[in-house]
Amino acid sequence: MELDNLYQEVILDHYKRPQNKKLATIFDAQVHHVNPSCGDEIDLNLLIKNEVVTSITWDGVGCSISQASVSILTDLLIGKSITEAYAIHDNFVTLMQSKGAFSGDESVLEDAIAFAGVSKYPARIKCALLGWMAFKDASVQAQANLN
Amino acid sequence: MTLDPSVIRKDFPIFDRTIRDGKKLVYLDSGATSQKPNFVIDAESDFYRNHNAAAHRGAHQLAEEATGAIESARVVVANFLGGAIDEIVFTKSSTEALNLLAYSIGNASAGNLFHLQPGDEIVVSEMEHHANLIPWQQLAKRTGAVLKWFEVNDSGRLDLSNIESVITERTKIVALTHQSNVLGTIVPLAEIAKRTHEVGAFFILDACQSVPHMPVNVKALDIDFLVFSGHKTVGPTGIGVLWGRANLLNHLPPFLFGGSMIETVTMTDATWAPAPRKFEAGVPNMAQIVGLGAALNYLSEIGMENIHQHEIALTKYTLDKLQEIDQLRIVGPTDTNSRGSAISFTLGQIHPHDLGQYLDSAGIAVRTGHHCAWPLTRKMGVPATTRASLYLYNDESDIDALVAATLDAQKYFA
Ligand SMILES: Cc1ncc(COP(=O)(O)O)c(C=O)c1O
């Protein structure tokens, strides 16, 4: 079924068993992002040590796409250098904005490649990007706080 | 006369197309916008093809015809609502009509009937669409007036038990929805309008979700202003209506300034044309006005009471069928007593956005989210809902499709 391209197994798994969904008390930056068109919300706490993404924790409400996306993001980015994390971030954003023309680089995106199908559903792209935009915002703030 | 949706659907060309690889279109999103019959599409395009010119300007035949076309549409709207011709103001939408009221009232200087000062009160409710909340909330901020509201109870009705303390001698404006676009609740107006006038305040009715679905007569309602949008009444986008009592429109200062709304102009001053022209600055949305006239004629031909009865029966069918689904919870009244055909619900842990996507894959169009009534969804204790909203072209087969696909979605996301 066409819909299975959107709701990949990994996405539904992360939705049902979200990773790092408990806000840590130690962080450099804390952000709250909402998707005003559907009401999805997340809080995200980020800790960066020695240029390495040390902890990303979050809490939120929303659809499977928005919630799985942030869960997969945490799995993928924790332990990466901030430069690597940004590269992955850029790759993900490009994939989402590709209208299906770009299939994404699986070696970079790992499980996040599962969102490739989302780029064909314009109304859902914002859902998939919610956590990624929150991460970017938090990392900019965290680095500003460090300097 | 009962209405036959399968015959009515033939008037709406959109039902000839299919959705997501050949599926029948099941359109359950008329609360957001209605579909358009050929009669309206043709009237709008006929204006562009045969009569286009700037109405109320120009000394040529086309200008005369354009003026005639929009002024006949004004008569149609006036008759449809039971108001006088000069009481009908064309706006681009109900959002604009409500902002027109809020800004015009904000422009009223000391001595004007509508002048607001710090301590005056504006009353809304928790079930307002953002379009009938934010203009008043912001007007209160600009003028120092106090915003108050009626609360919504668990069954989705307005709590009027404290009406005397919500609407007081300090109240200047009461702005309420006639029918909630989320809950379907129809608000009992008589009691509220009576109290409003007792304290000398003005009653503004957001009739976006009532005018398309049931007979609404402004003279029978004891209200002062009413707004609705053309695109929800099988009419075009880009056209809305403000009705106001003639003497009140005369006192209300204008909101938008420019061409066509003046009486005289010098370099330093201007005076205003009488209502409704005072509120219609610029070349109006003429083709859309003509289309709206056609839409209301189309609805009148079928009969608003017939449409209303059809929707009550179908709403009952929908409520009964949906409530048989395990874990499905209706957000709003569960009986058809003072209830329209907007039906919101939640489905266990399945997020509305996911359910909506699943339904879409089956050709079923619903709305998901907070439906531009964020304070209300928050109050009802849900982050979002799925909403099916019905109209004259829907029938039981649409509801059966909704129910079947909802059951399938439960398996898919289990
Ligand atoms: C109750 C209610 N009020 C106001 C509006 C705003 O109407 P429009 O967007 O046509 O201006 C809507 C439309 O969604 C509505 O349902």
XYZ file of C-alpha atoms and ligand atoms in Angstrom:
577
model
C 0.000 0.000 0.000
C 1.136 3.524 -0.952
C 0.844 4.613 2.667
C 3.541 2.151 3.731
C 6.122 4.411 2.021
C 5.176 7.049 4.556
C 4.705 4.892 7.630
C 7.864 2.780 7.508
C 8.287 0.117 10.154
C 11.105 2.058 11.899
C 8.929 5.124 12.153
C 6.071 3.270 13.800
C 8.553 1.490 16.110
C 10.084 4.736 17.297
C 6.606 6.231 17.723
C 5.581 3.357 19.972
C 8.937 3.150 21.790
C 10.444 6.626 21.697
C 14.134 7.001 22.579
C 15.488 9.596 25.025
C 12.012 10.867 25.763
C 12.680 12.162 29.254
C 14.020 15.650 29.731
C 17.469 15.598 31.403
C 18.140 18.146 34.101
C 21.629 18.987 32.843
C 21.748 20.876 29.543
C 23.321 23.843 27.785
C 20.209 24.848 25.928
C 16.518 24.161 26.204
C 14.028 24.918 23.441
C 10.303 24.592 22.877
C 9.066 24.263 19.304
C 5.498 24.043 18.005
C 3.901 23.385 14.677
C 1.134 26.000 14.744
C -0.841 24.374 11.956
C -1.424 21.110 13.824
C -0.473 21.837 17.431
C 2.439 19.399 17.670
C 4.878 20.459 20.376
C 8.276 19.388 21.618
C 10.669 20.447 24.339
C 14.282 19.551 23.682
C 17.298 19.755 25.979
C 20.802 19.642 24.538
C 24.204 19.168 26.124
C 27.404 19.639 24.118
C 30.794 18.707 25.672
C 34.095 19.291 23.874
C 32.305 19.853 20.579
C 30.490 16.534 20.924
C 26.708 16.155 21.185
C 26.586 14.512 24.602
C 22.913 14.425 25.397
C 19.673 15.182 23.606
C 16.523 14.574 25.597
C 13.001 15.595 24.787
C 9.326 15.465 25.588
C 6.407 16.183 23.314
C 3.009 15.483 21.860
C 2.213 14.979 18.225
C 1.752 12.626 15.328
C 3.872 9.568 14.652
C 5.965 11.410 12.066
C 6.953 14.293 14.350
C 7.535 12.103 17.392
C 9.440 9.325 15.600
C 11.561 11.869 13.792
C 12.867 13.441 16.978
C 13.369 10.003 18.539
C 15.462 8.843 15.567
C 17.338 12.154 15.619
C 18.469 11.541 19.196
C 19.685 8.017 18.351
C 21.549 9.337 15.368
C 23.158 12.498 16.702
C 24.153 11.617 20.261
C 27.901 10.942 20.279
C 28.547 12.768 17.006
C 30.751 15.837 16.800
C 28.812 19.004 16.272
C 30.232 19.234 12.725
C 29.065 15.709 11.894
C 25.676 16.428 13.455
C 25.248 19.517 11.260
C 26.183 17.536 8.157
C 23.515 14.945 8.984
C 21.048 17.720 9.729
C 21.678 19.354 6.351
C 21.311 16.051 4.568
C 17.994 15.416 6.301
C 16.620 18.867 5.518
C 17.638 18.503 1.862
C 15.899 15.144 1.713
C 12.715 16.603 3.184
C 12.659 19.503 0.747
C 13.415 17.336 -2.289
C 9.761 16.595 -3.247
C 10.809 12.993 -3.753
C 13.597 13.856 -6.240
C 16.437 13.001 -3.854
C 16.436 9.628 -2.158
C 18.835 10.591 0.635
C 22.226 9.210 1.604
C 21.638 6.155 3.759
C 25.263 6.021 4.938
C 24.760 9.489 6.447
C 21.123 9.280 7.513
C 20.956 5.666 8.748
C 17.445 5.080 10.198
C 16.403 8.610 9.310
C 16.338 7.497 5.668
C 12.928 6.051 6.544
C 11.515 9.566 6.204
C 12.276 9.680 2.461
C 8.601 8.889 1.776
C 7.480 11.913 3.792
C 8.898 14.332 1.241
C 6.081 13.305 -1.118
C 3.449 14.480 1.382
C 3.900 18.264 1.581
C 1.646 18.609 4.620
C 3.826 16.224 6.634
C 7.263 17.694 5.954
C 6.863 20.153 8.800
C 6.024 17.237 11.096
C 9.238 15.433 10.187
C 11.299 18.604 10.562
C 9.932 19.729 13.935
C 12.589 17.966 16.033
C 15.383 18.808 13.598
C 14.568 22.503 13.707
C 14.469 22.315 17.496
C 17.878 20.617 17.549
C 19.385 23.267 15.261
C 17.963 26.053 17.374
C 19.218 24.443 20.598
C 22.704 23.862 19.190
C 23.025 27.475 18.086
C 21.952 28.600 21.561
C 24.225 26.094 23.280
C 27.226 27.277 21.314
C 26.369 30.893 21.969
C 26.168 30.062 25.683
C 29.580 28.373 25.559
C 31.291 31.346 23.928
C -39.343 17.630 0.541
C -36.375 15.479 1.331
C -33.129 16.123 -0.326
C -31.284 13.541 -2.383
C -27.513 13.926 -2.037
C -26.837 11.645 -5.004
C -28.748 14.072 -7.229
C -27.149 17.126 -5.613
C -23.667 15.692 -6.136
C -24.248 15.836 -9.894
C -24.249 19.644 -9.599
C -20.739 19.616 -8.116
C -18.098 18.835 -10.744
C -15.426 17.972 -8.184
C -17.232 14.712 -7.441
C -16.373 13.572 -10.975
C -12.704 13.253 -10.068
C -11.049 10.541 -8.024
C -8.529 10.714 -5.199
C -5.235 8.880 -4.543
C -5.222 6.531 -7.504
C -8.821 6.089 -8.425
C -10.644 6.248 -5.088
C -14.052 7.837 -4.796
C -13.902 11.275 -3.164
C -15.557 11.255 0.253
C -15.545 14.932 1.184
C -16.118 15.443 4.908
C -14.405 18.823 5.265
C -17.136 21.321 4.405
C -16.640 23.007 7.779
C -13.310 24.231 6.389
C -14.676 25.036 2.949
C -17.560 23.726 0.878
C -17.418 22.441 -2.680
C -18.898 24.554 -5.486
C -21.757 23.721 -7.854
C -21.499 24.481 -11.592
C -24.157 27.127 -11.065
C -21.704 29.173 -8.962
C -18.625 28.461 -11.076
C -20.566 29.481 -14.186
C -21.937 32.668 -12.608
C -18.448 33.735 -11.588
C -16.928 32.987 -14.955
C -19.874 34.582 -16.787
C -19.117 37.816 -14.960
C -15.520 37.768 -16.197
C -16.503 36.688 -19.710
C -19.394 39.048 -20.305
C -19.790 41.847 -17.774
C -16.388 42.684 -16.314
C -15.814 46.350 -15.449
C -15.277 48.351 -12.266
C -18.638 48.560 -10.512
C -19.808 52.005 -9.349
C -17.205 53.669 -11.598
C -17.245 54.504 -15.281
C -20.005 55.769 -17.541
C -20.192 52.840 -19.897
C -22.463 49.880 -20.409
C -20.135 47.313 -18.875
C -19.716 49.368 -15.706
C -23.480 49.616 -15.536
C -23.839 45.855 -15.896
C -21.135 45.146 -13.317
C -22.826 47.510 -10.864
C -26.162 45.880 -11.561
C -24.702 42.420 -11.019
C -23.206 43.141 -7.614
C -26.176 45.161 -6.442
C -28.546 42.326 -7.391
C -26.334 39.987 -5.393
C -26.690 42.360 -2.437
C -30.466 42.006 -2.701
C -30.097 38.218 -2.729
C -27.961 38.297 0.427
C -30.362 40.699 2.158
C -33.334 38.445 1.384
C -31.435 35.338 2.402
C -30.689 36.830 5.840
C -33.927 38.769 6.261
C -32.040 42.074 6.477
C -32.332 45.340 4.545
C -30.273 45.915 1.393
C -28.196 48.741 2.883
C -27.382 46.564 5.863
C -25.281 44.182 3.745
C -21.541 44.967 3.607
C -19.305 42.873 1.349
C -15.909 41.985 2.799
C -13.306 39.524 1.649
C -14.148 36.961 4.362
C -15.664 36.668 7.799
C -12.182 37.083 9.201
C -12.056 40.476 7.516
C -15.614 41.286 8.617
C -14.761 40.596 12.268
C -11.572 42.635 11.987
C -13.589 45.399 10.325
C -15.836 45.492 13.380
C -12.946 45.367 15.834
C -10.975 48.107 14.060
C -14.029 50.291 13.419
C -15.022 50.060 17.066
C -11.421 50.821 17.996
C -11.592 53.931 15.787
C -14.701 55.276 17.544
C -13.817 58.455 19.398
C -15.271 59.735 22.665
C -18.949 60.537 22.224
C -19.466 57.805 19.606
C -21.853 54.995 20.497
C -19.051 52.465 20.066
C -16.297 54.285 21.962
C -14.349 51.920 24.227
C -12.422 52.974 27.276
C -10.294 51.254 29.898
C -12.532 49.169 32.149
C -15.165 48.502 29.479
C -15.695 44.809 28.878
C -15.746 42.623 25.782
C -17.247 39.143 26.106
C -16.413 36.111 23.962
C -16.424 32.379 24.694
C -13.883 29.593 24.943
C -15.306 27.991 21.820
C -14.499 30.821 19.435
C -12.600 30.304 16.211
C -9.381 32.355 16.320
C -11.096 34.770 13.902
C -13.633 35.700 16.581
C -11.165 35.683 19.459
C -7.950 37.402 18.448
C -9.521 40.590 16.981
C -11.304 41.156 20.341
C -8.353 40.103 22.463
C -6.151 42.588 20.600
C -8.811 45.328 20.623
C -8.962 44.925 24.393
C -5.185 45.328 24.561
C -5.243 48.459 22.401
C -8.037 50.169 24.318
C -7.533 48.939 27.875
C -10.878 47.143 27.764
C -11.149 43.845 29.631
C -11.703 40.574 27.750
C -14.072 38.144 29.486
C -15.465 34.825 28.310
C -18.031 32.121 28.824
C -16.486 28.764 29.633
C -17.232 25.476 27.906
C -18.324 22.501 29.997
C -17.339 18.839 29.565
C -20.218 18.057 27.259
C -19.177 20.873 24.970
C -21.884 23.381 25.864
C -21.411 26.975 26.989
C -21.740 27.377 30.732
C -24.273 30.183 31.086
C -24.855 29.716 34.811
C -22.810 32.859 35.519
C -24.256 34.964 32.698
C -24.986 37.859 35.096
C -21.367 38.147 36.150
C -19.925 37.586 32.660
C -22.181 40.161 30.953
C -22.366 43.196 33.238
C -23.167 46.901 33.129
C -19.584 47.425 31.955
C -19.981 45.118 28.926
C -19.868 46.925 25.564
C -19.550 44.010 23.133
C -20.595 40.375 23.171
C -19.090 38.424 20.249
C -20.067 34.768 19.999
C -20.147 31.959 17.521
C -23.552 30.656 16.456
C -22.200 27.158 15.985
C -18.833 25.828 17.093
C -16.679 24.737 14.162
C -15.081 22.086 16.400
C -17.815 20.778 18.707
C -20.833 21.388 16.505
C -22.578 22.992 19.494
C -25.282 25.502 18.601
C -25.276 28.371 21.085
C -28.647 29.352 22.642
C -28.783 32.973 21.527
C -32.048 34.269 22.956
C -30.968 34.338 26.578
C -27.547 35.805 25.819
C -28.855 38.435 23.406
C -31.489 39.474 25.929
C -28.902 39.943 28.665
C -26.595 41.760 26.220
C -29.255 44.309 25.343
C -30.379 44.639 28.953
C -26.952 46.058 29.796
C -26.835 48.175 26.611
C -24.113 46.179 24.857
C -23.906 45.088 21.178
C -24.286 41.493 20.079
C -22.023 40.249 17.270
C -22.713 36.807 15.826
C -20.100 34.712 14.019
C -22.469 32.780 11.784
C -19.788 31.096 9.643
C -20.961 27.634 10.650
C -24.698 28.334 10.840
C -25.647 30.368 7.759
C -24.507 27.591 5.369
C -26.436 24.907 7.241
C -29.758 26.225 8.577
C -32.229 29.059 8.106
C -30.848 32.175 9.808
C -32.984 35.297 9.973
C -31.333 38.352 11.483
C -34.632 39.977 12.416
C -35.751 36.902 14.360
C -32.489 36.710 16.290
C -32.285 39.952 18.303
C -28.653 40.481 17.276
C -26.808 43.585 16.080
C -24.155 42.284 13.673
C -23.585 39.008 11.867
C -20.769 37.704 9.685
C -20.385 34.719 7.384
C -18.046 33.553 4.601
C -19.086 32.804 1.038
C -16.757 29.874 0.570
C -18.516 27.808 3.245
C -21.934 28.392 1.622
C -21.057 26.714 -1.712
C -19.897 30.182 -2.868
C -16.508 31.492 -3.998
C -13.480 32.262 -1.863
C -12.596 35.916 -1.348
C -16.067 37.032 -0.340
C -17.610 37.481 3.087
C -20.610 39.326 4.448
C -21.139 41.666 7.357
C -24.743 42.398 8.238
C -25.397 45.192 10.740
C -28.468 47.079 11.905
C -28.790 50.178 9.702
C -28.669 52.700 12.551
C -25.600 51.021 14.020
C -23.740 50.919 10.693
C -24.442 54.662 10.444
C -22.696 55.329 13.742
C -19.800 52.945 13.182
C -16.659 54.655 11.831
C -15.018 53.122 8.741
C -12.063 50.731 8.886
C -10.450 50.750 5.420
C -10.057 54.087 3.667
C -9.782 54.673 -0.083
C -11.827 54.842 -3.254
C -15.608 54.435 -3.352
C -16.160 54.869 0.376
C -16.144 58.680 0.443
C -18.640 61.484 0.073
C -16.182 64.387 -0.373
C -12.390 64.629 -0.180
C -9.986 67.544 0.161
C -6.220 67.444 0.735
C -6.761 67.587 4.474
C -10.084 65.925 5.149
C -12.742 63.512 3.954
C -16.319 62.545 4.719
C -17.899 59.146 4.242
C -20.518 57.711 1.971
C -23.460 56.139 3.781
C -23.311 52.447 4.704
C -22.726 49.989 3.169
C -20.376 51.942 0.821
C -18.550 53.484 3.788
C -17.191 50.003 4.562
C -16.395 48.946 0.997
C -13.235 50.804 0.039
C -11.674 49.920 -3.308
C -12.966 47.963 -6.275
C -14.862 45.085 -4.679
C -14.418 41.361 -5.378
C -17.093 41.601 -8.025
C -17.022 38.153 -9.596
C -17.044 36.647 -6.112
C -20.000 38.778 -5.058
C -21.871 37.569 -8.118
C -20.842 33.987 -7.317
C -22.089 34.385 -3.757
C -25.463 35.612 -5.020
C -25.660 32.496 -7.206
C -24.657 30.280 -4.267
C -27.385 31.619 -2.000
C -29.946 31.271 -4.806
C -28.811 27.677 -5.265
C -29.202 26.939 -1.540
C -32.595 28.698 -1.383
C -33.813 26.637 -4.311
C -33.029 23.462 -2.338
C -34.342 25.062 0.831
C -32.336 25.839 3.973
C -34.812 23.952 6.140
C -34.390 20.867 3.939
C -30.617 21.154 4.225
C -30.895 21.547 7.987
C -33.158 18.493 8.371
C -30.900 16.430 6.125
C -27.873 17.351 8.225
C -29.610 16.585 11.516
C -30.522 13.101 10.272
C -27.035 12.472 8.919
C -25.400 13.840 12.071
C -27.440 11.428 14.147
C -26.407 8.549 11.886
C -22.751 9.612 12.129
C -22.773 10.003 15.916
C -24.406 6.580 16.351
C -22.014 4.799 13.984
C -18.870 6.473 15.279
C -19.716 5.713 18.889
C -19.828 2.007 18.094
C -16.081 2.178 17.418
C -13.941 1.021 20.324
C -11.893 3.852 21.912
C -13.525 6.527 19.788
C -14.553 9.549 21.810
C -16.768 12.320 20.450
C -15.487 15.738 21.510
C -18.712 17.726 21.730
C -22.397 16.946 22.241
C -23.338 13.318 21.497
C -26.987 14.031 20.676
C -28.489 16.173 17.920
C -30.215 18.577 20.288
C -28.945 22.102 19.337
C -26.111 20.568 17.424
C -24.804 21.037 13.924
C -22.886 18.695 11.688
C -19.266 19.363 12.676
C -18.231 16.171 14.461
C -14.859 16.021 16.195
C -13.429 12.927 17.795
C -10.330 11.221 19.128
C -9.373 7.603 18.574
C -7.428 6.115 21.469
C -3.713 6.787 21.100
C -3.830 7.294 17.350
C -2.878 10.857 16.586
C -5.432 12.747 14.446
C -2.776 13.648 11.901
C -2.007 9.967 11.376
C -5.666 9.027 11.234
C -6.307 11.845 8.754
C -3.471 10.584 6.577
C -4.866 7.068 6.661
C -8.358 8.289 5.759
C -6.855 10.321 2.914
C -5.302 7.168 1.505
C -8.857 5.821 1.331
C -10.107 8.952 -0.476
C -11.706 10.481 2.625
C -11.076 14.166 3.327
C -11.317 15.229 6.980
C -9.653 17.989 8.962
C -7.226 17.289 11.788
C -5.582 19.520 14.370
C -6.917 22.260 16.612
C -9.193 23.736 13.900
C -8.159 27.339 14.616
C -9.641 27.051 18.105
C -6.572 26.259 20.167
C -7.912 27.439 23.531
C -10.925 25.174 23.015
C -9.024 21.982 22.199
C -6.804 22.714 25.196
C -9.890 23.140 27.383
C -11.369 19.861 26.114
C -8.141 18.184 27.212
C -6.985 17.008 23.798
C -3.983 18.184 21.764
C -5.914 17.803 18.529
C -8.988 16.115 17.060
C -10.157 14.626 13.795
C -13.208 16.423 12.419
C -15.761 15.194 9.930
C -18.090 17.974 8.809
C -21.146 17.337 6.687
C -23.113 19.170 4.051
C -25.942 18.787 1.587
C -23.963 16.517 -0.762
C -23.021 13.961 1.916
C -24.990 10.820 2.616
C -24.819 7.624 4.672
C -22.426 5.988 2.208
C -19.844 8.679 3.075
C -20.236 7.886 6.766
C -20.019 4.137 6.137
C -16.747 4.757 4.269
C -15.463 6.864 7.181
C -16.344 4.185 9.702
C -14.800 1.363 7.665
C -11.553 3.272 7.074
C -11.359 4.295 10.749
C -11.602 0.631 11.774
C -8.867 -0.215 9.252
C -6.690 2.590 10.621
C -6.989 1.091 14.094
C -5.524 -2.152 12.740
C -2.842 -0.328 10.747
C -1.540 1.662 13.711
C -2.076 -1.095 16.315
C -16.701 29.605 13.362
C -15.787 30.234 12.359
N -15.525 31.543 12.455
C -14.717 32.169 11.578
C -14.111 31.485 10.549
C -13.204 32.228 9.612
O -13.702 32.202 8.310
P -12.793 32.658 7.091
O -11.527 31.880 7.189
O -13.616 32.313 5.904
O -12.586 34.122 7.227
C -14.351 30.123 10.415
C -13.696 29.362 9.332
O -12.989 28.407 9.497
C -15.204 29.479 11.343
O -15.453 28.170 11.261
